[in-house]
PDB file of C-alpha atoms in Angstrom:
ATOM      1  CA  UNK A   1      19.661  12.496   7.441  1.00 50.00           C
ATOM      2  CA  UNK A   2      22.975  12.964   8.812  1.00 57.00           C
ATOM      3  CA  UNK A   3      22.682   9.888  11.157  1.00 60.00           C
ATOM      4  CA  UNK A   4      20.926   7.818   9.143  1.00 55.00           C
ATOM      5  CA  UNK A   5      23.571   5.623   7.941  1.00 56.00           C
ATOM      6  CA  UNK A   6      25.314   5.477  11.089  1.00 61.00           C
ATOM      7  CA  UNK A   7      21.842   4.519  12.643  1.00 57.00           C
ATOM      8  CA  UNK A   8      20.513   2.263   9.903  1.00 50.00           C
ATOM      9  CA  UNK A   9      24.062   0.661   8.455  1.00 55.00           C
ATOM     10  CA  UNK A  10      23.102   1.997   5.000  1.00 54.00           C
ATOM     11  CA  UNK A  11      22.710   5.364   3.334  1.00 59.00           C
ATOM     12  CA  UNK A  12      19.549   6.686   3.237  1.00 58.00           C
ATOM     13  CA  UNK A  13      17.368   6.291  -0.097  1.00 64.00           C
ATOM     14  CA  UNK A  14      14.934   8.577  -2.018  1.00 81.00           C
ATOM     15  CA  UNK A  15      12.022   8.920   0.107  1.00 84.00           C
ATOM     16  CA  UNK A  16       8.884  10.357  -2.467  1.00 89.00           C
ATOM     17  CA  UNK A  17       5.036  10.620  -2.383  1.00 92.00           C
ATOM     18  CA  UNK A  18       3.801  11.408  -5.865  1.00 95.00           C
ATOM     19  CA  UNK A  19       0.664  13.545  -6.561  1.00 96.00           C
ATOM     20  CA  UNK A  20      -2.142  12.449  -8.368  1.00 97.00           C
ATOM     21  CA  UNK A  21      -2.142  13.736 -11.943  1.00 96.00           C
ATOM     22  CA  UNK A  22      -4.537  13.049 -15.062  1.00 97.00           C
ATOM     23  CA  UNK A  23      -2.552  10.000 -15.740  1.00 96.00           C
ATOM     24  CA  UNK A  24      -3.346   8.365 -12.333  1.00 96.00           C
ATOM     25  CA  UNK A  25      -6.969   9.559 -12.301  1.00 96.00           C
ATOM     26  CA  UNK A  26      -7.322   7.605 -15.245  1.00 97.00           C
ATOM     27  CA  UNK A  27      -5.826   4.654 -14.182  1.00 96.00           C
ATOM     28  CA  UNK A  28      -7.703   5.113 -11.325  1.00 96.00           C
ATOM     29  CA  UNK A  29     -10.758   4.745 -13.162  1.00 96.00           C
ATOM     30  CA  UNK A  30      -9.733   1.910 -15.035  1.00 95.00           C
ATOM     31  CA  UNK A  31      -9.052   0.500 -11.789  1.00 94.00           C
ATOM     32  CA  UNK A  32     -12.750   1.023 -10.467  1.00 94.00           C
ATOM     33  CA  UNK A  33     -14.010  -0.520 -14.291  1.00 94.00           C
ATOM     34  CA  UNK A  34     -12.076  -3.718 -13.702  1.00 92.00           C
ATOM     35  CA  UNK A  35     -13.066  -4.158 -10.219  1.00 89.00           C
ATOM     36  CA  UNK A  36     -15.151  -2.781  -7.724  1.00 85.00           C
ATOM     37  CA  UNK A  37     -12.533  -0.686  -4.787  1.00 88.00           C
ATOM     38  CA  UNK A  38     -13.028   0.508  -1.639  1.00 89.00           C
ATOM     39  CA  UNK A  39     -13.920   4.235  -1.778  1.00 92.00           C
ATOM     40  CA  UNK A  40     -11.122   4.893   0.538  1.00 94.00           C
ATOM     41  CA  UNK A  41      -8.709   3.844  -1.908  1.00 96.00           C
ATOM     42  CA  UNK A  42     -10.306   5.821  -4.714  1.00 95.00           C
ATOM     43  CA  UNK A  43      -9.538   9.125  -2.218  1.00 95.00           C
ATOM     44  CA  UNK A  44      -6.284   8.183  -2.071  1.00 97.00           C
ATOM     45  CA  UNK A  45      -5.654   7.652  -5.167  1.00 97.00           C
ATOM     46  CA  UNK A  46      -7.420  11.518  -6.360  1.00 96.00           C
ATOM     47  CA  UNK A  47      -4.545  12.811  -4.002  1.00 97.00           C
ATOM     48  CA  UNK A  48      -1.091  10.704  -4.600  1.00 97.00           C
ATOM     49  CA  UNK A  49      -0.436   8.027  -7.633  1.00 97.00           C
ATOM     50  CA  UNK A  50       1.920   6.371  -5.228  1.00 97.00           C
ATOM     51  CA  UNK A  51       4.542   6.546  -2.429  1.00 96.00           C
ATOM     52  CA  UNK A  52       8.038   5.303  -2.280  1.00 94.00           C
ATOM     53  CA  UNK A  53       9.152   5.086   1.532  1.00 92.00           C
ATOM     54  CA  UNK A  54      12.249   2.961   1.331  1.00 90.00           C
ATOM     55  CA  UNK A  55      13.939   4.626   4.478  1.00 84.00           C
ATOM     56  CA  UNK A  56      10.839   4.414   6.879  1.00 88.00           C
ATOM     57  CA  UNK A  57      11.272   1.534   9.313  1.00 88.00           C
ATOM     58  CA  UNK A  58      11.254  -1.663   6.880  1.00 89.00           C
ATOM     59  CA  UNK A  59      10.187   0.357   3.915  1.00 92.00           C
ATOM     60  CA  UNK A  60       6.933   0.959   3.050  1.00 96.00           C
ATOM     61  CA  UNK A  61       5.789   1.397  -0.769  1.00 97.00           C
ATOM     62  CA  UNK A  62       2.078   2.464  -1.686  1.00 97.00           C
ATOM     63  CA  UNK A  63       1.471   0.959  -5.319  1.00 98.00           C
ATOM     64  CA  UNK A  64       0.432   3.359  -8.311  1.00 97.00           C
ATOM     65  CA  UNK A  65      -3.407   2.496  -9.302  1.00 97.00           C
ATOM     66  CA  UNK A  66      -1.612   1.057 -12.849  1.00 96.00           C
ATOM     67  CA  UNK A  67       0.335  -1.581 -10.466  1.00 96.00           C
ATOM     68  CA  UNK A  68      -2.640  -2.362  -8.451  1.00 96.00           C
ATOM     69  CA  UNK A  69      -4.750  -2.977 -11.673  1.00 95.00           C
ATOM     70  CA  UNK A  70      -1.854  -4.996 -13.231  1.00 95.00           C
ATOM     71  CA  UNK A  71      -1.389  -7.090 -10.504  1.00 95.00           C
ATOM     72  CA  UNK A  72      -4.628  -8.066  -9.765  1.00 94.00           C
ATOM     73  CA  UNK A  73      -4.976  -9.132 -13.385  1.00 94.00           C
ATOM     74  CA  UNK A  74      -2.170 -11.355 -12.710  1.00 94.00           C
ATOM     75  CA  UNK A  75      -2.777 -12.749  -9.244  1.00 92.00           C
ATOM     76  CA  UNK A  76      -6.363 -11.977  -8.944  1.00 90.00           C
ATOM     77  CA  UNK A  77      -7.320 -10.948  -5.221  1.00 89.00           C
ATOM     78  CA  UNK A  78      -6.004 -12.744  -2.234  1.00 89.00           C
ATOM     79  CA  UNK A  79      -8.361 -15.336  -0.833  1.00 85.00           C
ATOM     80  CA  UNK A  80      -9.738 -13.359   2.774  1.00 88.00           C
ATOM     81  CA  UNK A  81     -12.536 -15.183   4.339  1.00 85.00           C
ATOM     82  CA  UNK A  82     -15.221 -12.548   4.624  1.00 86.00           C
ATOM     83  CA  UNK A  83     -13.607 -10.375   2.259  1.00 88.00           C
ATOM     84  CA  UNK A  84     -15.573 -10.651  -1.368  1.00 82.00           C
ATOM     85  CA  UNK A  85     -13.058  -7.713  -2.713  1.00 81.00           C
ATOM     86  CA  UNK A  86      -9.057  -7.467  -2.111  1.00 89.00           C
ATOM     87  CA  UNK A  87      -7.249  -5.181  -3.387  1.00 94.00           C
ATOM     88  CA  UNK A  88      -2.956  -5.269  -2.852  1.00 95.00           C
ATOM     89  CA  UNK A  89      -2.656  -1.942  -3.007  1.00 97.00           C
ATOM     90  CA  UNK A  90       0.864  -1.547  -0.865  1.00 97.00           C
ATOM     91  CA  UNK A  91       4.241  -3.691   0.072  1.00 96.00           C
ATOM     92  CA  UNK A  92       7.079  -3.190   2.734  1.00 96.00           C
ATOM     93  CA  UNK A  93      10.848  -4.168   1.967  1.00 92.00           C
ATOM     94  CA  UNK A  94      10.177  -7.475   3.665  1.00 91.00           C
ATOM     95  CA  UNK A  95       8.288  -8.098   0.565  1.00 92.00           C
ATOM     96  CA  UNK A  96       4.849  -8.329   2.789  1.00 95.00           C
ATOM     97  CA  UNK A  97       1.733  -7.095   0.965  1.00 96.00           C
ATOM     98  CA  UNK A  98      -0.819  -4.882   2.365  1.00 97.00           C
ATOM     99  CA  UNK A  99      -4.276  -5.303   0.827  1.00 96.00           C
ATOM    100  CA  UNK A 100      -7.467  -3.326   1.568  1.00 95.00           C
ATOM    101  CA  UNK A 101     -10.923  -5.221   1.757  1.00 91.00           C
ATOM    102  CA  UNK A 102     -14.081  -4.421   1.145  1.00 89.00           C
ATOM    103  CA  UNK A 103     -14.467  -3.852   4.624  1.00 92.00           C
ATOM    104  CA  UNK A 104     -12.157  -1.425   4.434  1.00 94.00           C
ATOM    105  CA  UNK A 105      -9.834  -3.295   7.141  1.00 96.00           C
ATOM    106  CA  UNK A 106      -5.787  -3.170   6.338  1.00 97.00           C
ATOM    107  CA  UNK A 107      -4.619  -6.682   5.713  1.00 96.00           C
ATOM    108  CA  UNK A 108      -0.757  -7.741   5.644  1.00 96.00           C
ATOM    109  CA  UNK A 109       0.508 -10.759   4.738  1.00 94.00           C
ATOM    110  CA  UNK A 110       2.394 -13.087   6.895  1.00 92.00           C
ATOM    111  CA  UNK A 111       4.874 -14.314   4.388  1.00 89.00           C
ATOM    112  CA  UNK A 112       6.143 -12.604   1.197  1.00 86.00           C
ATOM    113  CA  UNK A 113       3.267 -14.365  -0.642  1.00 86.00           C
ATOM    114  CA  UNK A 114       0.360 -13.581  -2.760  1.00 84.00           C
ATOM    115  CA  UNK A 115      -1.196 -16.888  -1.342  1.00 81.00           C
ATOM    116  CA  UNK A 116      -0.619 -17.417   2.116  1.00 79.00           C
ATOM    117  CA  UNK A 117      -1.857 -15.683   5.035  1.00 90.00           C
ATOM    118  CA  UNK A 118      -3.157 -12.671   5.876  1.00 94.00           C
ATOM    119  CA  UNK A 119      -3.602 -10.719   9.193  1.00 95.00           C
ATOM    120  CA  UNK A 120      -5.244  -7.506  10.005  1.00 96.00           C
ATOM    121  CA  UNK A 121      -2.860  -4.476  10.590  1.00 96.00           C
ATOM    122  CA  UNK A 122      -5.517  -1.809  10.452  1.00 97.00           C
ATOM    123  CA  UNK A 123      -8.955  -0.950  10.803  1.00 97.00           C
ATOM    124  CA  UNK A 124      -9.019   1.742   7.698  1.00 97.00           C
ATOM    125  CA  UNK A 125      -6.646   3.130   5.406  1.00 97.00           C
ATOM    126  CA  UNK A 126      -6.875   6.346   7.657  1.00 97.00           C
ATOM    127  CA  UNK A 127      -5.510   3.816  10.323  1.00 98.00           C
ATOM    128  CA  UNK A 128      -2.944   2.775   8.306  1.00 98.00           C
ATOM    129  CA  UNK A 129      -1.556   6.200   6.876  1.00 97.00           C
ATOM    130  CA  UNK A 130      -1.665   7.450  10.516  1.00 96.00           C
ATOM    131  CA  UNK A 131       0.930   4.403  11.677  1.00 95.00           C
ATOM    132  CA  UNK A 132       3.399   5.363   8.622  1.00 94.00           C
ATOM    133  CA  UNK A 133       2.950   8.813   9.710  1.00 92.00           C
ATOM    134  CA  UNK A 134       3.813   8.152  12.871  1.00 93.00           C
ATOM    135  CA  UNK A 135       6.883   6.070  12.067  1.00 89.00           C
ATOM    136  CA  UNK A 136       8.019   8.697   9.815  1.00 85.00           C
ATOM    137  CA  UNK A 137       8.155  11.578  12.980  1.00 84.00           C
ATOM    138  CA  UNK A 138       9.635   9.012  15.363  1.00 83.00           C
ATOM    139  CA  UNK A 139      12.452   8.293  12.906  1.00 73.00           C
ATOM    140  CA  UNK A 140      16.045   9.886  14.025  1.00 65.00           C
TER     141      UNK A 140
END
């Protein structure tokens, strides 16, 4: 951390991953009522509520299940062709959206945009954890 803002320009942030309590788990479920989720998701979900990476690359921020729900009762799911279910369950600082598909495929979004395109960044969630993991041990 000592380098980081001669590195980066800016001092670093509050880096936190938040553990699933009750509270999640039931938002959780009221995630699954409203809309069917990958099971993937639902793991992740039983082990952290969210994650707030700000100082990892671009800054990478995995949405609580009560954001998830909220937005996608606001924006509904993002229009994938082959994908009956999306789910924006993640953002970087660029303000790109990550969504998770039925398949189970990562999704991000070219633009900063609910409604424009999006292109495949992972094959799972697993896929996609591993990258930030990655990032986070090759960071100074």
């Amino acid at each position: 951390m000592e380098s980081f803002a001669a590195t980066h320009g800016f001092p670093p942030g509050q880096n936190a991953v938040s553990l699933a309590t009750d509270e999640s788990h039931q938002a959780t479920e009221a995630l699954v009522d409203l809309t069917p989720i990958p099971s993937d998701l639902t793991t992740l979900y039983w082990v952290i509520s969210e994650a707030s990476l700000p100082d990892l690359d671009v800054g990478y921020f995995i949405h609580s299940p009560t954001t998830v729900a909220g937005h996608f009762q606001e924006y509904g799911s993002p229009g994938i062709d082959g994908e009956p279910i999306v789910l924006v369950f993640a953002s970087d600082g660029g303000g790109n959206l990550f969504a998770i598909g039925d398949s189970g495929r990562i999704w991000r979004s070219t633009m900063a945009s609910w409604f424009d395109d999006f292109e495949v960044v992972a094959a799972s969630l697993q896929e996609f954890l591993e990258r930030l993991s990655r990032l986070a041990a090759a960071q100074p």
